[in-house]
Coordinates of C-alpha atoms and ligand atoms in Angstrom, one line a residue:
Chain A
X22 CA 138.7 46.1 72.3
X23 CA 136.2 44.4 74.2
X24 CA 136.9 42.8 77.6
X25 CA 134.5 40.4 79.9
X26 CA 136.3 39.2 83.0
X27 CA 134.8 36.9 85.4
X28 CA 131.3 38.3 84.8
X29 CA 128.3 37.1 86.7
X30 CA 124.8 37.7 85.8
X31 CA 121.9 36.3 88.0
X32 CA 118.2 36.6 87.2
X33 CA 115.8 36.8 89.9
X34 CA 112.8 35.0 88.6
X35 CA 109.7 35.3 90.7
X36 CA 108.2 31.7 91.6
X37 CA 104.7 31.8 91.7
X38 CA 102.5 29.0 92.9
X39 CA 99.2 28.4 90.9
X40 CA 96.0 29.8 92.3
X41 CA 94.4 33.1 93.2
X42 CA 95.1 33.1 96.4
X43 CA 98.9 32.5 96.0
X44 CA 98.8 35.3 93.6
X45 CA 97.5 37.7 95.9
X46 CA 100.1 36.7 99.0
X47 CA 102.9 36.9 96.2
X48 CA 102.0 40.5 96.2
X49 CA 103.5 40.9 99.9
X50 CA 105.8 38.1 100.4
X51 CA 107.6 37.1 97.1
X52 CA 109.9 34.2 96.6
X53 CA 112.5 34.3 94.0
X54 CA 114.4 31.5 92.2
X55 CA 117.8 32.6 91.2
X56 CA 119.1 31.8 87.6
X57 CA 122.7 32.3 87.2
X58 CA 122.9 32.8 83.5
X59 CA 126.7 33.9 83.7
X60 CA 128.9 32.1 85.9
X61 CA 132.5 33.6 85.8
X62 CA 132.7 34.4 82.0
X63 CA 135.9 35.8 80.7
X64 CA 137.0 36.7 77.2
X65 CA 139.0 39.3 75.0
X66 CA 138.1 40.0 71.5
X67 CA 140.3 42.2 69.5
X68 CA 139.5 45.3 67.3
X69 CA 138.2 43.9 63.6
X70 CA 137.6 40.4 64.6
X71 CA 134.5 38.3 64.0
X72 CA 133.7 35.8 66.8
X73 CA 130.6 33.4 67.1
X74 CA 129.2 32.8 70.5
X75 CA 128.1 29.2 70.7
X76 CA 126.6 26.9 73.1
X77 CA 123.3 25.0 73.8
X78 CA 120.1 26.8 74.4
X79 CA 120.2 28.6 77.8
X80 CA 124.0 28.4 77.9
X81 CA 124.0 32.7 78.5
X82 CA 124.9 33.9 74.8
X83 CA 122.2 36.4 74.6
X84 CA 122.7 37.2 78.4
X85 CA 126.4 38.0 77.4
X86 CA 125.4 39.8 74.7
X87 CA 123.2 42.1 76.7
X88 CA 125.7 42.6 79.1
X89 CA 128.2 43.7 76.4
X90 CA 125.5 46.1 74.7
X91 CA 124.9 47.8 77.9
X92 CA 121.4 46.5 78.4
X93 CA 122.2 44.7 81.6
X94 CA 124.6 45.6 84.3
X95 CA 126.7 42.6 85.3
X96 CA 126.6 41.4 89.1
X97 CA 130.0 41.3 89.4
X98 CA 133.4 41.1 87.4
X99 CA 134.5 43.6 84.7
X100 CA 133.4 44.4 81.3
X101 CA 135.1 46.9 78.8
X102 CA 134.2 47.7 75.4
X103 CA 135.9 50.2 73.3
X104 CA 136.9 52.1 76.0
X105 CA 133.5 52.3 77.9
X106 CA 131.7 50.4 80.6
X107 CA 128.8 49.5 78.3
X108 CA 125.5 49.9 80.9
X109 CA 127.4 52.8 82.8
X110 CA 128.2 55.1 79.6
X111 CA 125.0 54.0 78.0
X112 CA 124.7 57.4 76.4
X113 CA 128.0 57.6 74.5
X114 CA 128.6 53.9 74.0
X115 CA 125.4 53.0 72.3
X116 CA 126.6 55.5 69.4
X117 CA 129.3 52.9 69.0
X118 CA 127.6 49.9 68.5
X119 CA 124.9 48.2 66.3
X120 CA 122.4 45.4 67.8
X121 CA 120.2 43.0 65.7
X122 CA 118.1 40.4 67.5
X123 CA 117.0 37.9 65.2
X124 CA 113.7 37.4 67.2
X125 CA 112.9 40.9 67.3
X126 CA 112.1 44.0 65.5
X127 CA 113.4 47.6 65.6
X128 CA 111.5 49.0 62.6
X129 CA 107.9 50.6 63.0
X130 CA 105.7 47.9 61.7
X131 CA 103.2 50.2 59.9
X132 CA 105.4 52.8 58.1
X133 CA 107.7 52.6 55.2
X134 CA 111.2 51.1 56.3
X135 CA 112.8 54.3 54.9
X136 CA 110.9 56.2 57.8
X137 CA 112.1 54.2 60.2
X138 CA 115.7 55.4 59.2
X139 CA 114.6 58.6 59.1
X140 CA 113.9 58.2 62.9
X141 CA 116.9 56.6 63.4
X142 CA 119.1 59.6 61.7
X143 CA 117.3 61.8 64.4
X144 CA 117.9 59.6 67.3
X145 CA 121.7 59.2 67.0
X146 CA 122.1 62.7 65.2
X147 CA 123.8 61.3 62.1
X148 CA 124.8 64.2 59.8
X149 CA 122.9 64.2 56.5
X150 CA 125.9 63.4 54.3
X151 CA 127.1 60.5 56.5
X152 CA 123.5 59.2 56.4
X153 CA 122.9 59.6 52.9
X154 CA 126.4 57.6 52.3
X155 CA 125.6 54.9 54.4
X156 CA 122.2 54.6 53.4
X157 CA 122.7 54.3 49.9
X158 CA 125.8 51.9 50.4
X159 CA 123.8 49.6 52.6
X160 CA 121.1 49.5 49.9
X161 CA 123.3 48.5 47.4
X162 CA 124.7 45.8 49.4
X163 CA 121.6 44.5 50.9
X164 CA 119.6 45.1 47.6
X165 CA 117.0 47.1 49.6
X166 CA 115.7 49.7 46.8
X167 CA 112.4 48.1 46.7
X168 CA 112.1 47.6 50.4
X169 CA 112.6 51.0 51.5
X170 CA 108.8 52.2 50.7
X171 CA 107.5 49.1 52.1
X172 CA 105.6 48.9 55.5
X173 CA 107.8 46.4 57.7
X174 CA 104.7 44.2 58.8
X175 CA 104.8 43.4 54.5
X176 CA 108.3 42.0 54.5
X177 CA 109.1 38.4 54.6
X178 CA 111.4 37.5 57.2
X179 CA 114.4 37.3 54.9
X180 CA 113.7 40.7 53.8
X181 CA 112.9 42.3 57.1
X182 CA 116.4 40.9 58.3
X183 CA 118.2 42.9 55.7
X184 CA 116.3 45.6 56.5
X185 CA 117.2 45.5 60.5
X186 CA 121.1 44.9 59.6
X187 CA 120.9 48.2 57.6
X188 CA 119.1 49.7 60.7
X189 CA 121.7 49.2 63.1
X190 CA 124.4 50.4 60.7
X191 CA 123.0 53.6 59.6
X192 CA 125.4 55.4 62.3
X193 CA 128.4 53.8 61.4
X194 CA 128.9 51.5 64.8
X195 CA 132.5 50.4 65.2
X196 CA 131.1 47.0 67.0
X197 CA 128.1 45.0 65.9
X198 CA 126.2 42.4 67.9
X199 CA 124.2 39.9 66.3
X200 CA 122.1 37.4 68.0
X201 CA 120.9 34.9 65.9
X202 CA 120.7 36.9 62.8
X203 CA 119.9 33.9 60.6
X204 CA 117.2 32.5 62.8
X205 CA 113.9 31.2 60.3
X206 CA 116.0 32.3 57.2
X207 CA 115.8 30.6 53.9
X208 CA 119.1 29.4 52.6
X209 CA 119.3 32.5 50.1
X210 CA 118.4 34.8 52.7
X211 CA 121.3 33.1 54.9
X212 CA 123.7 33.3 52.2
X213 CA 123.1 37.1 51.9
X214 CA 123.1 38.0 55.4
X215 CA 126.4 36.0 55.8
X216 CA 127.9 37.6 52.6
X217 CA 127.1 41.0 53.7
X218 CA 128.7 40.6 57.3
X219 CA 131.7 39.3 55.8
X220 CA 131.9 42.3 53.3
X221 CA 131.2 44.7 56.4
X222 CA 133.7 43.4 58.4
X223 CA 136.4 43.1 55.5
X224 CA 136.0 46.8 54.5
X225 CA 135.0 48.5 57.4
X226 CA 136.8 46.9 59.9
X227 CA 133.7 46.4 61.9
X228 CA 134.1 44.2 64.8
X229 CA 131.4 41.6 64.9
X230 CA 130.1 39.2 67.7
X231 CA 127.4 37.0 66.6
X232 CA 125.4 34.3 68.1
X233 CA 124.0 31.4 66.1
X234 CA 122.9 27.8 66.2
X235 CA 123.6 27.4 62.5
X236 CA 127.4 25.8 61.9
X237 CA 127.3 26.9 58.4
X238 CA 127.4 30.5 59.3
X239 CA 129.9 30.1 61.5
X240 CA 131.9 28.4 59.1
X241 CA 131.6 30.9 56.6
X242 CA 132.1 33.7 58.9
X243 CA 134.4 33.2 61.9
X244 CA 137.6 32.0 62.6
X245 CA 137.2 32.4 66.4
X246 CA 134.7 30.4 68.4
X247 CA 133.8 30.7 71.9
X248 CA 132.0 28.2 73.1
X249 CA 129.8 28.9 76.3
X250 CA 128.3 26.0 78.5
X251 CA 126.0 27.1 81.7
X252 CA 127.4 30.4 81.7
X253 CA 130.8 29.6 81.7
X254 CA 133.5 29.6 78.8
X255 CA 134.3 26.1 77.6
X256 CA 136.5 26.8 74.8
X257 CA 138.3 29.6 72.8
X258 CA 139.2 28.4 69.6
X259 CA 138.2 27.5 66.0
X260 CA 135.9 25.1 64.7
X261 CA 138.4 22.6 64.2
X262 CA 138.9 22.1 67.9
X263 CA 135.5 21.1 67.9
X264 CA 135.2 18.9 65.1
X265 CA 135.8 15.1 64.9
X266 CA 136.9 13.0 62.2
X267 CA 134.0 11.3 60.5
X268 CA 131.3 13.1 61.7
X269 CA 129.6 16.4 60.8
X270 CA 129.9 19.6 62.5
X271 CA 126.6 19.2 63.6
X272 CA 127.2 15.7 65.4
X273 CA 130.5 16.9 66.6
X274 CA 128.6 19.8 68.4
X275 CA 125.9 17.4 69.9
X276 CA 129.0 15.4 71.1
X277 CA 130.7 18.4 72.6
X278 CA 127.2 19.4 74.5
X279 CA 126.9 16.2 75.8
X280 CA 130.1 16.4 77.1
X281 CA 129.2 19.5 79.1
X282 CA 128.8 18.2 82.6
X283 CA 125.4 17.1 83.8
X284 CA 123.9 18.8 80.4
X285 CA 120.7 17.5 80.1
X286 CA 119.8 19.1 76.6
X287 CA 116.9 21.2 78.2
X288 CA 116.4 25.0 78.9
X289 CA 116.9 25.4 82.8
Chain B
X3 CA 121.8 65.8 72.9
X4 CA 118.9 67.7 74.7
X5 CA 119.0 70.1 71.9
X6 CA 117.4 67.9 69.5
X7 CA 114.9 66.5 72.4
X8 CA 112.0 68.3 71.1
X9 CA 112.5 67.7 67.7
X10 CA 112.9 64.3 68.1
X11 CA 109.3 64.0 70.2
X12 CA 107.8 65.7 67.0
X13 CA 109.4 62.9 64.8
X14 CA 108.1 60.0 66.9
X15 CA 104.8 61.8 67.4
X16 CA 104.7 61.8 63.2
X17 CA 105.4 58.5 62.9
X18 CA 103.2 57.0 65.5
X19 CA 100.3 59.1 64.2
X20 CA 100.9 57.7 60.6
X21 CA 100.8 54.3 62.0
X22 CA 97.5 54.4 63.5
X23 CA 96.1 56.1 60.5
X24 CA 96.7 52.4 58.7
X25 CA 94.1 51.1 60.9
X26 CA 91.2 53.1 59.9
X27 CA 88.3 50.8 60.4
X28 CA 89.5 49.9 63.8
X29 CA 90.2 53.1 64.5
X30 CA 86.4 53.9 64.0
X31 CA 85.4 50.8 65.8
X32 CA 87.4 52.0 69.0
X33 CA 85.2 55.7 68.7
X34 CA 82.2 53.7 68.7
X35 CA 83.1 51.7 71.9
X36 CA 84.4 54.8 73.6
X37 CA 80.8 56.2 72.7
X38 CA 79.4 53.7 74.5
X39 CA 81.1 53.8 77.4
X40 CA 80.5 57.4 77.6
X41 CA 76.8 56.7 77.4
X42 CA 76.6 54.4 79.9
X43 CA 78.9 56.3 82.4
X44 CA 76.4 59.4 81.8
X45 CA 73.3 56.9 82.2
X46 CA 74.5 56.1 85.3
X47 CA 74.7 59.5 86.7
X48 CA 71.4 60.2 85.2
X49 CA 69.8 57.6 87.1
X50 CA 71.2 58.7 90.6
X51 CA 69.8 62.0 90.2
X52 CA 66.5 60.5 89.3
X53 CA 66.6 59.1 93.0
X54 CA 68.2 62.4 94.9
X55 CA 67.9 65.8 93.0
X56 CA 71.1 66.9 94.7
X57 CA 74.0 64.8 95.8
X58 CA 75.8 67.1 98.5
X59 CA 74.9 69.9 97.3
X60 CA 75.8 69.2 93.4
X61 CA 73.2 69.1 90.6
X62 CA 73.0 66.7 87.7
X63 CA 74.8 69.4 85.5
X64 CA 77.3 70.4 87.8
X65 CA 78.3 66.6 87.9
X66 CA 77.8 66.7 84.3
X67 CA 80.6 69.1 84.2
X68 CA 82.8 67.7 86.5
X69 CA 82.6 63.8 84.7
X70 CA 83.7 65.8 81.7
X71 CA 86.3 67.7 82.8
X72 CA 87.7 64.3 84.7
X73 CA 87.2 62.3 81.3
X74 CA 89.1 65.1 79.4
X75 CA 92.1 64.7 82.0
X76 CA 92.2 60.7 81.6
X77 CA 91.7 60.7 78.0
X78 CA 94.6 63.5 77.5
X79 CA 97.1 61.4 79.8
X80 CA 96.3 58.3 78.1
X81 CA 96.9 59.8 74.6
X82 CA 100.1 61.0 75.1
X83 CA 101.6 59.1 78.1
X84 CA 100.4 55.5 76.2
X85 CA 103.9 54.4 76.4
X86 CA 103.7 54.2 80.1
X87 CA 100.2 53.3 80.0
X88 CA 101.2 50.1 78.4
X89 CA 104.8 49.4 79.9
X90 CA 104.4 46.1 81.2
X91 CA 104.0 45.3 77.2
X92 CA 107.0 47.2 76.5
X93 CA 108.8 45.2 79.1
X94 CA 107.4 41.9 78.5
X95 CA 108.0 42.2 74.4
X96 CA 111.7 43.4 74.9
X97 CA 111.1 47.0 73.3
X98 CA 112.9 48.2 76.5
X99 CA 115.8 46.6 75.4
X100 CA 115.6 48.6 72.4
X101 CA 115.2 52.0 74.2
X102 CA 118.6 51.1 76.1
X103 CA 120.1 50.8 73.2
X104 CA 119.5 54.3 72.0
X105 CA 121.6 57.1 72.9
X106 CA 118.6 59.2 74.2
X107 CA 116.8 59.6 77.4
X108 CA 114.9 56.6 78.5
X109 CA 111.7 59.0 79.6
X110 CA 111.6 60.7 76.4
X111 CA 111.8 57.3 74.6
X112 CA 108.9 56.0 76.4
X113 CA 106.7 58.9 75.6
X114 CA 107.6 58.6 72.2
X115 CA 107.1 55.3 71.6
X116 CA 103.4 55.8 71.2
X117 CA 100.8 58.6 70.9
X118 CA 97.6 57.1 71.2
X119 CA 95.4 58.8 68.5
X120 CA 92.2 56.8 69.1
X121 CA 91.5 58.7 72.6
X122 CA 90.3 61.4 70.3
X123 CA 87.2 60.0 70.7
X124 CA 86.8 60.2 74.3
X125 CA 88.4 63.7 74.0
X126 CA 85.4 64.8 71.9
X127 CA 82.8 63.4 74.2
X128 CA 84.5 65.1 77.1
X129 CA 84.3 68.3 75.3
X130 CA 80.6 67.5 74.6
X131 CA 79.8 66.9 78.0
X132 CA 81.6 70.2 79.1
X133 CA 79.8 72.2 76.7
X134 CA 76.5 70.8 77.6
X135 CA 77.1 71.5 81.3
X136 CA 78.6 74.8 80.7
X137 CA 75.4 76.0 78.7
X138 CA 72.9 74.7 81.2
X139 CA 74.8 76.1 84.2
X140 CA 75.3 79.7 82.6
X141 CA 78.3 80.3 84.2
X142 CA 79.6 84.1 84.3
X143 CA 83.0 83.7 82.4
X144 CA 85.8 85.7 83.3
X145 CA 89.5 85.5 82.9
X146 CA 90.2 83.6 86.1
X147 CA 87.2 80.8 85.4
X148 CA 89.0 80.3 82.0
X149 CA 92.2 80.0 83.7
X150 CA 90.9 77.4 86.3
X151 CA 89.5 75.2 83.5
X152 CA 92.6 75.5 81.7
X153 CA 95.0 74.8 84.8
X154 CA 92.4 72.0 85.8
X155 CA 93.1 70.2 82.3
X156 CA 97.0 70.6 82.6
X157 CA 97.3 69.9 86.3
X158 CA 95.0 66.8 85.7
X159 CA 96.5 65.3 82.9
X160 CA 100.0 66.0 84.8
X161 CA 98.5 63.8 87.8
X162 CA 97.1 60.8 85.7
X163 CA 100.3 60.9 83.6
X164 CA 102.0 60.6 87.1
X165 CA 99.9 57.7 87.9
X166 CA 100.7 56.1 84.3
X167 CA 104.3 56.2 85.4
X168 CA 103.9 54.9 88.9
X169 CA 102.2 52.0 87.4
X170 CA 105.1 51.7 84.8
X171 CA 107.8 51.7 87.8
X172 CA 106.0 48.9 89.2
X173 CA 106.6 46.8 86.3
X174 CA 110.2 46.8 87.2
X175 CA 109.2 45.4 90.5
X176 CA 106.6 42.7 90.0
X177 CA 104.7 42.4 86.5
X178 CA 102.0 40.1 88.4
X179 CA 100.8 42.8 91.1
X180 CA 100.0 45.0 88.2
X181 CA 96.6 43.6 88.2
X182 CA 95.8 45.2 91.3
X183 CA 97.2 48.6 90.2
X184 CA 95.0 48.1 87.1
X185 CA 91.8 47.3 89.7
X186 CA 92.9 51.1 91.6
X187 CA 93.2 52.5 88.2
X188 CA 90.2 51.6 87.0
X189 CA 88.3 52.0 90.0
X190 CA 89.5 55.8 90.1
X191 CA 88.2 56.1 86.7
X192 CA 85.2 54.9 87.4
X193 CA 84.2 56.8 90.7
X194 CA 86.6 59.7 90.0
X195 CA 83.9 61.5 87.9
X196 CA 82.0 62.6 91.2
X197 CA 82.8 65.7 92.9
X198 CA 85.3 64.0 95.5
X199 CA 83.8 65.1 98.8
X200 CA 81.0 62.9 98.3
X201 CA 83.3 60.0 99.4
X202 CA 83.6 61.5 102.8
X203 CA 85.9 63.9 104.6
X204 CA 88.5 61.2 105.4
X205 CA 88.9 60.2 101.2
X206 CA 89.2 64.1 100.2
X207 CA 91.7 64.4 102.5
X208 CA 94.2 61.4 101.4
X209 CA 93.1 62.8 97.8
X210 CA 94.6 66.3 98.7
X211 CA 97.7 65.1 100.4
X212 CA 98.6 61.7 99.5
X213 CA 97.6 61.5 95.8
X214 CA 96.7 65.1 94.9
X215 CA 93.5 64.4 92.9
X216 CA 91.4 66.9 94.6
X217 CA 93.5 69.5 93.5
X218 CA 92.5 69.1 90.0
X219 CA 89.2 68.2 90.7
X220 CA 86.9 69.2 93.7
X221 CA 88.5 72.5 94.8
X222 CA 88.9 74.1 91.7
X223 CA 85.4 72.8 90.9
X224 CA 84.2 74.9 93.6
X225 CA 85.6 78.2 92.2
X226 CA 84.4 77.2 88.5
X227 CA 80.8 76.8 90.1
X228 CA 81.2 80.2 92.0
X229 CA 80.9 78.2 95.6
X230 CA 84.2 79.5 96.9
X231 CA 86.2 82.6 95.7
X232 CA 89.7 81.8 97.4
X233 CA 92.3 83.6 95.0
X234 CA 94.8 80.7 94.8
X235 CA 91.6 78.3 93.5
X236 CA 92.6 78.9 90.0
X237 CA 96.2 78.0 90.4
X238 CA 95.7 74.8 92.6
X239 CA 95.9 72.3 90.0
X240 CA 99.2 73.3 89.2
X241 CA 100.3 72.6 92.5
X242 CA 99.2 69.1 91.8
X243 CA 102.2 68.5 89.4
X244 CA 104.3 67.8 92.3
X245 CA 103.2 64.3 92.2
X246 CA 105.0 63.6 88.9
X247 CA 108.3 63.9 90.8
X248 CA 108.1 61.2 93.4
X249 CA 106.7 59.1 90.3
X250 CA 109.4 59.9 87.8
X251 CA 112.0 59.1 91.0
X252 CA 110.3 56.0 91.6
X253 CA 110.7 55.0 87.6
X254 CA 114.6 55.9 88.1
X255 CA 115.0 53.4 91.1
X256 CA 112.8 50.7 89.1
X257 CA 115.2 51.1 86.0
X258 CA 118.1 49.5 87.8
X259 CA 116.1 46.2 88.6
X260 CA 115.3 45.8 84.8
X261 CA 116.6 42.6 83.8
X262 CA 115.2 42.3 80.5
X263 CA 113.0 39.5 79.0
X264 CA 113.9 36.3 77.5
X265 CA 114.0 36.2 74.0
Ligands
ATP10 N1 114.8 38.2 81.4 C1 115.1 36.7 82.1 N2 114.8 36.6 83.2 C2 115.0 35.6 83.9 N3 115.5 34.5 83.3 C3 116.4 34.3 82.2 C4 116.0 36.0 81.4 N4 116.8 35.8 80.1 C5 117.7 34.7 80.6 N5 117.0 34.2 81.4 C6 117.3 32.5 81.9 O1 119.1 32.6 81.8 C7 119.7 31.6 81.1 C8 120.5 32.1 80.0 O2 119.5 32.3 79.3 P1 120.3 33.1 77.4 O3 119.0 33.7 77.1 O4 121.2 34.0 78.1 O5 120.5 32.0 77.1 P2 121.0 31.5 75.5 O6 122.4 31.0 75.6 O7 120.9 32.8 74.8 O8 119.9 30.5 74.9 P3 119.3 30.3 73.2 O9 120.4 29.6 72.7 O10 118.1 29.7 73.8 O11 119.1 31.7 72.7 C9 118.5 30.6 80.9 O12 118.4 29.8 81.8 C10 117.1 31.3 80.9 O13 116.2 30.8 81.1
MG11 MG1 119.6 33.3 73.0

């Protein structure tokens, strides 16, 4: 279903010395620093799996999601998802996927959430019957009834995240990408999100790839864990491969991260 | 997918307008601010004409007519191409990621992303300037004059839309360098209200062939005022729409350089 092989992605970051003069000359002659976010990343994911991407800040998880969802082209390496080349087949491929970025919103801030959904129906050309069915199902599962008439700006973070999940599923995608879906949520909301993701995977067989820094998300959801460090795959296994006796999962994870060669605990 | 392009745009439009209706007080404040800007623009022109009764053959009323038309061209472009106008923000806030995640054309989505209703204030003021000048000048109206005016608005909105797209395209290459572009853009707004020949022949030539600004301003203005009668002048502003093509192409090239923004 999802295939990534030897993927390399480098960002060019403009280096800018301070001062107006430097800013002016930077217009003509710019210097770039290259940040290698993915450095030969390879993995395969089957249809119907839930997989968690783990790794310290700056490891390249979000970059991997952006490449898998077609936002960015890889510099080199092969990417294939559900028979498509994500960035190249953007127009057809994006109908098959849903994407949630926990730090951003895809809802209109100032109109009722339900109206944002109506726009999504038009964007994806979802037939009326399918749209109604999906919406009522999602409303039920995510308890959205009260929220549909509220503008997104009046929602709490937890309420908004439930609305975001629904927004990314109205067109019945086969693959769902979740980048830090539980960030900033309280315990109750986290549970709701986890519960929903689990049901979605079991009943619809939706393939789910998520990133998180919350070990309980991983414990609750995914059998399989891909550990990424410095843009490389460090481990493809289960939580049991990380856990050490007599330590909490978080402690084991810290040990693991510290074992990543040269890891200094800071973003690069 | 193209089938529903127009319908989708209307849907975007209605959400955009309803969003901006939420902020009534800021809407009125914006209108007030725009009124003050327009008044200071007009005062600038009037002071100048107190010292010189004529500028290169144009009277005060002629210049007010020209300024009114330019104001309308600018405001219409900023209203409907707001997505390109604020494109650096769209990139910075990661909204462009979202655009790439939708199975729709990127350019349609950027146009749809925001419709700036608040420009309506500038539009009303532009119309007022236009009407005032037309009443004072006492033009003899005929079909071709009306057509000239309409084409000036269409062509001018097109040229300024193209410039917005050009600025947006540059965001893909450099986010810092935009400051310079903005100075250029604001300069054009400030000085573009005078008939372009007052800046000299070389500048007029530049604004004819490089950036086709004179095609939507100086030449058709001559026709409108009855100074020239060449048959092609009423249609000249539409020719200026060619400028959209290189700007859209540059945007397409820029898209390939897109590298998202960190979360
Ligand atoms: N748009 C960008 N432009 C430049 N550099 C970027 C960009 N996005 C990410 N980077 C850099 O690439 C590297 C990988 O970033 P990425 O966001 O993929 O990490 P991550 O694993 O998602 O981290 P986190 O856990 O903090 O979300 C980092 O060094 C980051 O600074
Ligand atoms: Mg991330």
